[in-house]
């Protein structure tokens, strides 16, 4: 009986973790699109390229999220999650750093 | 004390730690999106540098939160591996202070600008 309850728990945990990855990828995508819009609006090549780069990074995030979700949902995943977490963190920090360049742009 | 050492924690706790990391990352992304929207669409506040400073501050807060998310995940993972109690994190007091300050500033500006 302990086996069954742990299995049910694991199923719910795995599903919630997979959904969390997908929601995070969505968040990165939204921010990348906002940054791209900001760059196009001010015709700043720096911020536009940052936005394009981050849109590509958000595509990678979506792929990472779906592969991690598959791995979690199928069975016990390898605990090699550190690189993926670091990649996620770098994506967000990159977004925020590019957004800080807003301070140098003329304002609408 | 490295990430690779110690005993593997319960699978559910590892997943819970991972979800906590992702939740903090999404908080950072929401703060960042709020800063960018503030910068792009709020034009009615007269000393313009206030809006710029606020949106820049939110972007910096997003960076700090996302780094803190990874740091918290790592220290929790190590604590679980060595069967220690989970350490406190600076993230929660920081976020509470930041949101309280932001709400206070927004309320004050609403009252001041009528």
Coordinates of N, CA and C in Angstrom, one line a residue:
Chain A
X1 N 0.8 -1.2 0.0 CA 0.0 0.0 0.0 C 0.9 1.3 0.0
X2 N 2.0 1.2 0.7 CA 2.9 2.3 0.7 C 3.4 2.5 -0.7
X3 N 3.6 1.5 -1.4 CA 4.1 1.6 -2.8 C 3.1 2.4 -3.7
X4 N 1.8 2.0 -3.5 CA 0.8 2.6 -4.3 C 0.7 4.1 -4.0
X5 N 0.7 4.4 -2.7 CA 0.5 5.8 -2.4 C 1.7 6.7 -2.8
X6 N 2.9 6.1 -2.7 CA 4.0 6.9 -3.2 C 3.9 7.1 -4.7
X7 N 3.4 6.0 -5.4 CA 3.4 6.1 -6.9 C 2.4 7.2 -7.2
X8 N 1.2 7.3 -6.5 CA 0.3 8.3 -6.8 C 0.9 9.7 -6.5
X9 N 1.5 9.8 -5.4 CA 2.2 11.1 -5.0 C 3.2 11.5 -6.1
X10 N 4.0 10.5 -6.5 CA 5.0 10.8 -7.5 C 4.3 11.3 -8.8
X11 N 3.2 10.6 -9.2 CA 2.5 11.1 -10.4 C 2.1 12.5 -10.3
X12 N 1.5 12.9 -9.2 CA 1.0 14.3 -9.1 C 2.2 15.2 -9.0
X13 N 3.3 14.9 -8.3 CA 4.4 15.7 -8.2 C 5.1 15.9 -9.6
X14 N 5.1 14.8 -10.3 CA 5.8 14.9 -11.6 C 5.0 15.8 -12.6
X15 N 3.6 15.7 -12.5 CA 2.8 16.5 -13.4 C 2.9 18.0 -13.0
X16 N 2.9 18.3 -11.7 CA 3.0 19.6 -11.3 C 4.4 20.2 -11.6
X17 N 5.4 19.4 -11.5 CA 6.7 20.0 -11.9 C 6.8 20.2 -13.4
X18 N 6.2 19.3 -14.2 CA 6.2 19.5 -15.7 C 5.4 20.8 -16.0
X19 N 4.3 21.0 -15.4 CA 3.5 22.2 -15.6 C 4.3 23.4 -15.2
X20 N 5.0 23.4 -14.1 CA 5.8 24.5 -13.6 C 6.9 24.8 -14.7
X21 N 7.5 23.8 -15.3 CA 8.5 24.1 -16.3 C 7.9 24.8 -17.5
X22 N 6.7 24.4 -17.9 CA 6.0 25.0 -19.1 C 5.6 26.4 -18.8
X23 N 5.1 26.6 -17.6 CA 4.7 28.0 -17.2 C 5.9 28.9 -17.2
X24 N 7.1 28.4 -16.8 CA 8.3 29.2 -16.7 C 8.7 29.5 -18.2
X25 N 8.7 28.6 -19.1 CA 9.0 28.8 -20.4 C 8.1 29.9 -21.1
X26 N 6.8 29.9 -20.7 CA 5.9 30.9 -21.2 C 6.3 32.2 -20.7
X27 N 6.7 32.3 -19.4 CA 7.1 33.6 -18.8 C 8.3 34.2 -19.5
X28 N 9.3 33.3 -19.8 CA 10.5 33.8 -20.6 C 10.1 34.3 -21.9
X29 N 9.2 33.6 -22.6 CA 8.8 34.0 -24.0 C 8.1 35.4 -23.9
X30 N 7.2 35.6 -22.9 CA 6.5 36.9 -22.8 C 7.5 38.0 -22.7
X31 N 8.5 37.8 -21.8 CA 9.5 38.9 -21.6 C 10.3 39.1 -22.8
X32 N 10.7 38.0 -23.5 CA 11.5 38.2 -24.7 C 10.7 39.0 -25.8
X33 N 9.4 38.8 -25.9 CA 8.6 39.5 -26.9 C 8.5 41.0 -26.4
X34 N 8.3 41.2 -25.1 CA 8.2 42.6 -24.7 C 9.5 43.4 -25.0
X35 N 10.6 42.7 -24.8 CA 11.9 43.3 -25.0 C 12.1 43.6 -26.5
X36 N 11.7 42.7 -27.4 CA 11.8 42.9 -28.8 C 10.9 44.1 -29.2
X37 N 9.7 44.2 -28.6 CA 8.9 45.3 -28.9 C 9.5 46.6 -28.5
X38 N 10.1 46.6 -27.4 CA 10.8 47.8 -26.9 C 11.9 48.2 -27.8
X39 N 12.7 47.3 -28.3 CA 13.8 47.6 -29.2 C 13.3 48.1 -30.5
X40 N 12.2 47.5 -31.1 CA 11.7 48.0 -32.3 C 11.0 49.3 -32.2
X41 N 10.4 49.6 -31.1 CA 9.7 50.9 -30.9 C 10.7 52.0 -30.8
X42 N 11.9 51.8 -30.2 CA 12.8 52.9 -30.1 C 13.9 52.8 -31.2
X43 N 13.8 51.9 -32.1 CA 14.7 51.7 -33.2 C 16.2 51.6 -32.6
X44 N 16.3 50.9 -31.5 CA 17.6 50.7 -31.0 C 18.1 49.3 -31.4
X45 N 19.2 49.3 -32.1 CA 19.7 48.0 -32.6 C 20.1 47.1 -31.5
X46 N 20.7 47.7 -30.5 CA 21.2 46.9 -29.3 C 20.1 46.1 -28.7
X47 N 19.0 46.9 -28.3 CA 17.9 46.2 -27.6 C 17.1 45.3 -28.6
X48 N 17.1 45.6 -29.9 CA 16.4 44.7 -30.8 C 17.1 43.4 -30.9
X49 N 18.5 43.5 -31.0 CA 19.2 42.2 -31.1 C 19.1 41.4 -29.8
X50 N 19.1 42.2 -28.7 CA 18.9 41.5 -27.4 C 17.5 40.8 -27.4
X51 N 16.5 41.5 -28.0 CA 15.2 40.9 -28.0 C 15.2 39.6 -28.9
X52 N 15.8 39.7 -30.1 CA 15.8 38.6 -31.0 C 16.6 37.4 -30.3
X53 N 17.7 37.7 -29.7 CA 18.5 36.7 -29.0 C 17.7 36.0 -28.0
X54 N 16.9 36.8 -27.2 CA 16.1 36.3 -26.1 C 14.9 35.5 -26.6
X55 N 14.4 35.9 -27.8 CA 13.3 35.1 -28.4 C 13.8 33.7 -28.8
X56 N 15.1 33.7 -29.3 CA 15.7 32.4 -29.6 C 15.9 31.6 -28.3
X57 N 16.4 32.3 -27.3 CA 16.6 31.6 -26.0 C 15.3 31.1 -25.5
X58 N 14.2 31.8 -25.7 CA 12.9 31.4 -25.2 C 12.5 30.1 -25.9
X59 N 12.8 30.1 -27.2 CA 12.6 28.8 -28.0 C 13.3 27.6 -27.4
X60 N 14.6 27.9 -27.0 CA 15.3 26.9 -26.3 C 14.7 26.5 -25.0
X61 N 14.2 27.5 -24.3 CA 13.6 27.3 -23.0 C 12.3 26.4 -23.2
X62 N 11.6 26.6 -24.2 CA 10.4 25.8 -24.4 C 10.8 24.4 -24.7
X63 N 11.9 24.2 -25.5 CA 12.4 22.9 -25.8 C 12.9 22.2 -24.5
X64 N 13.6 23.0 -23.7 CA 14.1 22.4 -22.5 C 13.0 22.0 -21.5
X65 N 12.0 22.8 -21.5 CA 10.9 22.5 -20.6 C 10.1 21.3 -21.1
X66 N 9.9 21.1 -22.4 CA 9.2 19.9 -22.8 C 10.1 18.7 -22.6
X67 N 11.4 18.8 -22.9 CA 12.2 17.6 -22.7 C 12.3 17.2 -21.2
X68 N 12.4 18.2 -20.4 CA 12.5 17.9 -18.9 C 11.2 17.4 -18.4
X69 N 10.0 17.9 -19.0 CA 8.7 17.4 -18.6 C 8.6 15.9 -19.0
X70 N 9.0 15.6 -20.3 CA 8.9 14.2 -20.7 C 9.7 13.3 -19.8
X71 N 11.0 13.8 -19.4 CA 11.8 12.9 -18.6 C 11.2 12.7 -17.3
X72 N 10.6 13.8 -16.7 CA 10.0 13.6 -15.4 C 8.8 12.7 -15.4
X73 N 8.0 12.9 -16.5 CA 6.7 12.2 -16.5 C 6.9 10.7 -16.8
X74 N 8.0 10.4 -17.5 CA 8.2 9.0 -17.9 C 8.6 8.1 -16.8
X75 N 9.5 8.6 -16.0 CA 10.0 7.7 -14.9 C 10.9 8.5 -14.0
X76 N 11.9 7.9 -13.4 CA 12.8 8.6 -12.5 C 13.8 9.4 -13.4
X77 N 13.9 10.7 -13.3 CA 14.8 11.4 -14.1 C 16.2 11.4 -13.6
X78 N 17.2 11.6 -14.4 CA 18.5 11.8 -13.9 C 18.6 13.1 -13.2
X79 N 19.2 13.1 -12.0 CA 19.3 14.3 -11.3 C 20.2 15.4 -11.9
X80 N 20.5 15.3 -13.1 CA 21.4 16.3 -13.8 C 20.6 17.5 -14.2
X81 N 20.0 18.1 -13.2 CA 19.1 19.2 -13.5 C 19.8 20.5 -13.3
X82 N 21.1 20.5 -12.8 CA 21.8 21.7 -12.4 C 22.0 22.6 -13.6
X83 N 22.4 22.0 -14.8 CA 22.7 22.8 -16.0 C 21.4 23.5 -16.4
X84 N 20.3 22.7 -16.3 CA 19.1 23.3 -16.8 C 18.6 24.5 -15.9
X85 N 18.8 24.4 -14.6 CA 18.5 25.4 -13.7 C 19.4 26.7 -14.0
X86 N 20.7 26.4 -14.2 CA 21.6 27.5 -14.5 C 21.2 28.2 -15.8
X87 N 20.8 27.4 -16.8 CA 20.4 28.0 -18.0 C 19.2 28.8 -17.8
X88 N 18.2 28.4 -17.0 CA 17.0 29.2 -16.8 C 17.4 30.5 -16.1
X89 N 18.3 30.4 -15.1 CA 18.7 31.6 -14.4 C 19.3 32.5 -15.3
X90 N 20.2 32.0 -16.2 CA 20.9 32.9 -17.1 C 19.9 33.6 -18.1
X91 N 18.9 32.9 -18.5 CA 17.9 33.5 -19.4 C 17.3 34.6 -18.7
X92 N 16.9 34.5 -17.5 CA 16.2 35.6 -16.8 C 17.1 36.7 -16.5
X93 N 18.4 36.4 -16.1 CA 19.3 37.5 -15.8 C 19.6 38.2 -17.1
X94 N 19.7 37.5 -18.2 CA 20.0 38.1 -19.5 C 18.9 39.1 -19.9
X95 N 17.6 38.6 -19.7 CA 16.5 39.5 -19.9 C 16.5 40.7 -19.1
X96 N 16.8 40.6 -17.8 CA 16.8 41.7 -16.9 C 17.9 42.7 -17.3
X97 N 19.1 42.1 -17.6 CA 20.2 43.0 -18.0 C 19.9 43.8 -19.3
X98 N 19.3 43.1 -20.3 CA 18.9 43.9 -21.5 C 17.9 44.9 -21.2
X99 N 17.0 44.6 -20.2 CA 15.9 45.5 -19.9 C 16.6 46.7 -19.2
X100 N 17.6 46.5 -18.5 CA 18.3 47.7 -17.8 C 18.8 48.7 -18.8
X101 N 19.1 48.2 -20.0 CA 19.6 49.1 -21.1 C 18.5 50.1 -21.5
X102 N 17.3 49.8 -21.1 CA 16.2 50.8 -21.3 C 16.5 52.2 -20.8
X103 N 17.3 52.1 -19.7 CA 17.7 53.4 -19.0 C 18.4 54.3 -20.0
X104 N 19.1 53.8 -21.0 CA 19.9 54.6 -21.9 C 19.1 55.1 -23.1
X105 N 17.9 54.6 -23.2 CA 17.1 54.9 -24.4 C 16.3 56.2 -24.2
X106 N 16.1 56.9 -25.3 CA 15.1 58.0 -25.2 C 13.7 57.5 -24.9
X107 N 13.0 58.2 -24.1 CA 11.7 57.6 -23.7 C 10.6 58.1 -24.5
X108 N 9.6 57.2 -24.6 CA 8.4 57.5 -25.5 C 7.5 58.6 -24.8
Chain B
X1 N 31.7 21.1 0.5 CA 30.5 20.3 0.4 C 29.9 20.5 -1.0
X2 N 29.9 19.5 -1.8 CA 29.5 19.7 -3.2 C 28.1 19.2 -3.4
X3 N 27.5 19.6 -4.5 CA 26.2 19.2 -4.9 C 26.1 17.7 -5.2
X4 N 27.2 17.1 -5.6 CA 27.2 15.7 -6.0 C 27.2 14.8 -4.8
X5 N 27.7 15.2 -3.6 CA 27.9 14.3 -2.5 C 26.6 14.1 -1.7
X6 N 26.7 13.3 -0.7 CA 25.6 13.0 0.2 C 24.6 12.0 -0.4
X7 N 23.6 11.7 0.3 CA 22.6 10.7 -0.2 C 21.5 11.4 -1.0
X8 N 21.0 10.6 -1.9 CA 19.9 11.2 -2.8 C 18.7 11.4 -1.9
X9 N 18.1 12.6 -2.0 CA 16.9 12.8 -1.2 C 15.7 12.1 -1.8
X10 N 14.6 12.1 -1.1 CA 13.4 11.5 -1.6 C 13.1 12.2 -2.9
X11 N 12.7 11.5 -3.9 CA 12.3 12.0 -5.2 C 11.3 13.1 -5.2
X12 N 10.3 13.0 -4.3 CA 9.3 14.0 -4.2 C 9.8 15.3 -3.7
X13 N 10.8 15.2 -2.8 CA 11.4 16.5 -2.2 C 12.3 17.2 -3.3
X14 N 12.9 16.3 -4.1 CA 13.7 17.0 -5.2 C 12.8 17.7 -6.1
X15 N 11.7 17.1 -6.5 CA 10.8 17.7 -7.4 C 10.2 19.0 -6.8
X16 N 9.9 18.9 -5.5 CA 9.3 20.1 -4.8 C 10.3 21.2 -4.8
X17 N 11.6 20.9 -4.5 CA 12.6 21.9 -4.6 C 12.8 22.5 -6.0
X18 N 12.7 21.7 -7.0 CA 12.7 22.2 -8.4 C 11.5 23.1 -8.6
X19 N 10.3 22.7 -8.2 CA 9.2 23.6 -8.4 C 9.3 24.9 -7.7
X20 N 9.9 24.9 -6.5 CA 10.1 26.1 -5.8 C 11.0 27.0 -6.5
X21 N 12.1 26.5 -7.1 CA 13.0 27.3 -8.0 C 12.3 27.9 -9.1
X22 N 11.4 27.1 -9.8 CA 10.7 27.6 -10.9 C 9.7 28.7 -10.5
X23 N 9.1 28.5 -9.3 CA 8.2 29.6 -8.9 C 8.9 30.9 -8.6
X24 N 10.1 30.8 -8.0 CA 10.8 32.1 -7.8 C 11.2 32.7 -9.2
X25 N 11.6 31.8 -10.1 CA 12.0 32.3 -11.5 C 10.8 33.0 -12.1
X26 N 9.6 32.5 -11.9 CA 8.4 33.1 -12.5 C 8.1 34.4 -11.8
X27 N 8.4 34.5 -10.5 CA 8.2 35.7 -9.8 C 9.1 36.8 -10.4
X28 N 10.4 36.4 -10.6 CA 11.3 37.3 -11.2 C 10.9 37.8 -12.6
X29 N 10.3 36.8 -13.4 CA 9.9 37.2 -14.7 C 8.7 38.1 -14.6
X30 N 7.8 37.9 -13.6 CA 6.7 38.8 -13.5 C 7.1 40.2 -13.1
X31 N 8.1 40.3 -12.2 CA 8.6 41.6 -11.8 C 9.3 42.3 -13.0
X32 N 10.0 41.5 -13.8 CA 10.7 42.1 -15.0 C 9.6 42.6 -16.0
X33 N 8.6 41.8 -16.2 CA 7.6 42.2 -17.2 C 6.9 43.5 -16.6
X34 N 6.6 43.5 -15.3 CA 6.0 44.7 -14.7 C 6.9 46.0 -15.0
X35 N 8.2 45.8 -14.8 CA 9.1 46.9 -15.0 C 9.1 47.4 -16.5
X36 N 9.1 46.4 -17.4 CA 9.1 46.8 -18.8 C 7.7 47.5 -19.2
X37 N 6.6 46.9 -18.7 CA 5.3 47.6 -19.0 C 5.3 49.0 -18.4
X38 N 5.8 49.1 -17.2 CA 5.8 50.4 -16.6 C 6.6 51.4 -17.5
X39 N 7.7 51.0 -18.0 CA 8.5 51.9 -18.8 C 7.9 52.2 -20.1
X40 N 7.2 51.3 -20.7 CA 6.6 51.5 -22.0 C 5.3 52.2 -22.1
X41 N 4.5 52.0 -21.1 CA 3.1 52.4 -21.2 C 2.7 53.5 -20.2
X42 N 3.5 53.8 -19.2 CA 3.1 54.8 -18.2 C 3.8 56.1 -18.6
X43 N 3.1 57.0 -19.2 CA 3.7 58.2 -19.6 C 3.2 59.5 -18.9
X44 N 2.2 59.2 -18.0 CA 1.5 60.4 -17.4 C 2.2 60.9 -16.1
X45 N 3.2 60.2 -15.6 CA 3.8 60.6 -14.4 C 4.9 61.7 -14.8
X46 N 4.8 62.9 -14.2 CA 5.5 64.0 -14.7 C 7.0 64.0 -14.6
X47 N 7.6 63.9 -13.4 CA 9.0 63.7 -13.4 C 9.4 62.4 -13.9
X48 N 9.8 62.3 -15.2 CA 9.9 61.1 -15.9 C 10.9 60.1 -15.3
X49 N 11.9 60.7 -14.6 CA 13.0 59.9 -14.1 C 12.4 58.9 -13.0
X50 N 11.3 59.3 -12.4 CA 10.7 58.4 -11.4 C 10.3 57.0 -12.1
X51 N 9.7 57.1 -13.2 CA 9.3 55.9 -13.9 C 10.5 55.1 -14.4
X52 N 11.5 55.8 -14.9 CA 12.7 55.1 -15.3 C 13.4 54.4 -14.2
X53 N 13.5 55.2 -13.0 CA 14.2 54.6 -11.9 C 13.4 53.4 -11.4
X54 N 12.1 53.5 -11.4 CA 11.2 52.4 -10.9 C 11.4 51.1 -11.8
X55 N 11.3 51.4 -13.1 CA 11.4 50.2 -14.0 C 12.8 49.6 -14.0
X56 N 13.9 50.5 -13.9 CA 15.2 49.9 -13.7 C 15.4 49.2 -12.4
X57 N 14.8 49.7 -11.3 CA 14.9 49.0 -10.1 C 14.2 47.6 -10.1
X58 N 13.0 47.6 -10.8 CA 12.3 46.3 -10.9 C 13.2 45.3 -11.8
X59 N 13.9 45.8 -12.8 CA 14.7 44.9 -13.6 C 15.9 44.3 -12.7
X60 N 16.5 45.2 -11.9 CA 17.5 44.8 -11.0 C 17.0 43.8 -10.0
X61 N 15.8 44.0 -9.5 CA 15.2 43.1 -8.5 C 14.9 41.7 -9.2
X62 N 14.6 41.7 -10.5 CA 14.4 40.5 -11.2 C 15.7 39.7 -11.3
X63 N 16.8 40.4 -11.5 CA 18.1 39.7 -11.6 C 18.4 39.1 -10.2
X64 N 18.2 39.9 -9.2 CA 18.5 39.4 -7.8 C 17.7 38.2 -7.5
X65 N 16.4 38.2 -7.8 CA 15.5 37.1 -7.5 C 15.9 35.9 -8.2
X66 N 16.3 36.0 -9.5 CA 16.6 34.8 -10.3 C 17.9 34.2 -9.8
X67 N 18.9 35.0 -9.4 CA 20.1 34.4 -8.8 C 19.8 33.8 -7.5
X68 N 18.9 34.5 -6.7 CA 18.6 33.9 -5.4 C 17.8 32.6 -5.5
X69 N 17.0 32.5 -6.6 CA 16.3 31.2 -6.8 C 17.3 30.1 -7.0
X70 N 18.3 30.3 -7.8 CA 19.3 29.2 -8.0 C 20.0 28.9 -6.7
X71 N 20.4 30.0 -6.0 CA 21.2 29.8 -4.7 C 20.4 29.1 -3.7
X72 N 19.1 29.4 -3.6 CA 18.2 28.8 -2.6 C 18.0 27.3 -3.0
X73 N 17.9 27.0 -4.3 CA 17.7 25.7 -4.8 C 18.9 24.8 -4.4
X74 N 20.1 25.4 -4.6 CA 21.3 24.7 -4.3 C 21.5 24.4 -2.9
X75 N 21.3 25.4 -2.0 CA 21.5 25.2 -0.6 C 20.5 24.3 0.0
X76 N 19.2 24.3 -0.5 CA 18.2 23.3 -0.1 C 18.6 21.9 -0.5
X77 N 19.1 21.8 -1.7 CA 19.5 20.4 -2.2 C 20.6 19.9 -1.4
X78 N 21.6 20.7 -1.1 CA 22.7 20.2 -0.3 C 22.2 19.9 1.2
X79 N 21.4 20.7 1.7 CA 20.8 20.5 3.1 C 20.1 19.1 3.1
X80 N 19.3 18.9 2.0 CA 18.6 17.6 2.0 C 19.5 16.4 1.9
X81 N 20.6 16.6 1.1 CA 21.5 15.5 0.9 C 22.2 15.2 2.2
X82 N 22.5 16.1 3.0 CA 23.2 15.9 4.3 C 22.3 15.8 5.5
X83 N 21.0 15.7 5.3 CA 20.0 15.6 6.3 C 20.1 16.7 7.3
X84 N 20.3 17.9 6.8 CA 20.2 19.1 7.7 C 18.9 19.8 7.6
X85 N 18.7 20.7 8.5 CA 17.5 21.6 8.4 C 17.7 22.6 7.3
X86 N 16.6 23.0 6.6 CA 16.7 23.9 5.5 C 17.1 25.2 6.0
X87 N 18.1 25.8 5.3 CA 18.6 27.2 5.8 C 17.6 28.3 5.4
X88 N 17.7 29.4 6.1 CA 16.8 30.5 5.8 C 17.4 31.2 4.5
X89 N 16.5 31.9 3.8 CA 16.9 32.5 2.6 C 16.6 34.0 2.7
X90 N 17.4 34.8 2.0 CA 17.2 36.2 2.0 C 16.0 36.6 1.1
X91 N 15.5 35.6 0.3 CA 14.6 36.0 -0.7 C 13.3 36.5 -0.2
X92 N 12.8 35.8 0.9 CA 11.5 36.2 1.3 C 11.4 37.6 2.0
X93 N 12.3 37.9 2.9 CA 12.3 39.3 3.4 C 12.5 40.3 2.3
X94 N 13.4 40.0 1.3 CA 13.7 40.9 0.2 C 12.4 41.2 -0.6
X95 N 11.7 40.1 -1.0 CA 10.5 40.3 -1.8 C 9.4 41.0 -1.0
X96 N 9.2 40.6 0.2 CA 8.2 41.3 1.0 C 8.5 42.8 1.1
X97 N 9.8 43.2 1.4 CA 10.1 44.6 1.4 C 9.9 45.3 0.1
X98 N 10.3 44.6 -1.0 CA 10.2 45.2 -2.3 C 8.8 45.5 -2.6
X99 N 7.9 44.5 -2.4 CA 6.5 44.6 -2.8 C 5.8 45.6 -1.9
X100 N 6.2 45.6 -0.6 CA 5.6 46.6 0.3 C 6.0 48.0 -0.1
X101 N 7.3 48.2 -0.5 CA 7.8 49.5 -0.9 C 7.1 50.0 -2.2
X102 N 6.9 49.0 -3.1 CA 6.3 49.3 -4.4 C 4.8 49.7 -4.2
X103 N 4.1 49.0 -3.3 CA 2.7 49.3 -3.1 C 2.6 50.6 -2.4
X104 N 3.5 50.9 -1.4 CA 3.5 52.2 -0.8 C 3.8 53.4 -1.7
X105 N 4.8 53.2 -2.6 CA 5.0 54.2 -3.6 C 3.9 54.4 -4.6
X106 N 3.2 53.3 -5.0 CA 2.1 53.4 -5.9 C 1.0 54.1 -5.2
X107 N 0.7 53.8 -3.9 CA -0.4 54.4 -3.2 C -0.1 55.9 -3.0
X108 N 1.1 56.2 -2.6 CA 1.5 57.6 -2.4 C 1.3 58.4 -3.7
X109 N 1.8 57.8 -4.8 CA 1.7 58.6 -6.1 C 0.2 58.8 -6.5
X110 N -0.6 57.8 -6.2 CA -2.1 57.9 -6.5 C -2.7 59.1 -5.7
X111 N -2.3 59.2 -4.4 CA -2.8 60.2 -3.6 C -2.3 61.6 -4.0
X112 N -1.0 61.6 -4.4 CA -0.4 62.9 -4.7 C -0.8 63.4 -6.0
X113 N -1.0 62.5 -7.0 CA -1.4 63.0 -8.3 C -2.9 63.2 -8.5
X114 N -3.6 62.8 -7.5 CA -5.1 62.9 -7.5 C -5.6 62.1 -8.7

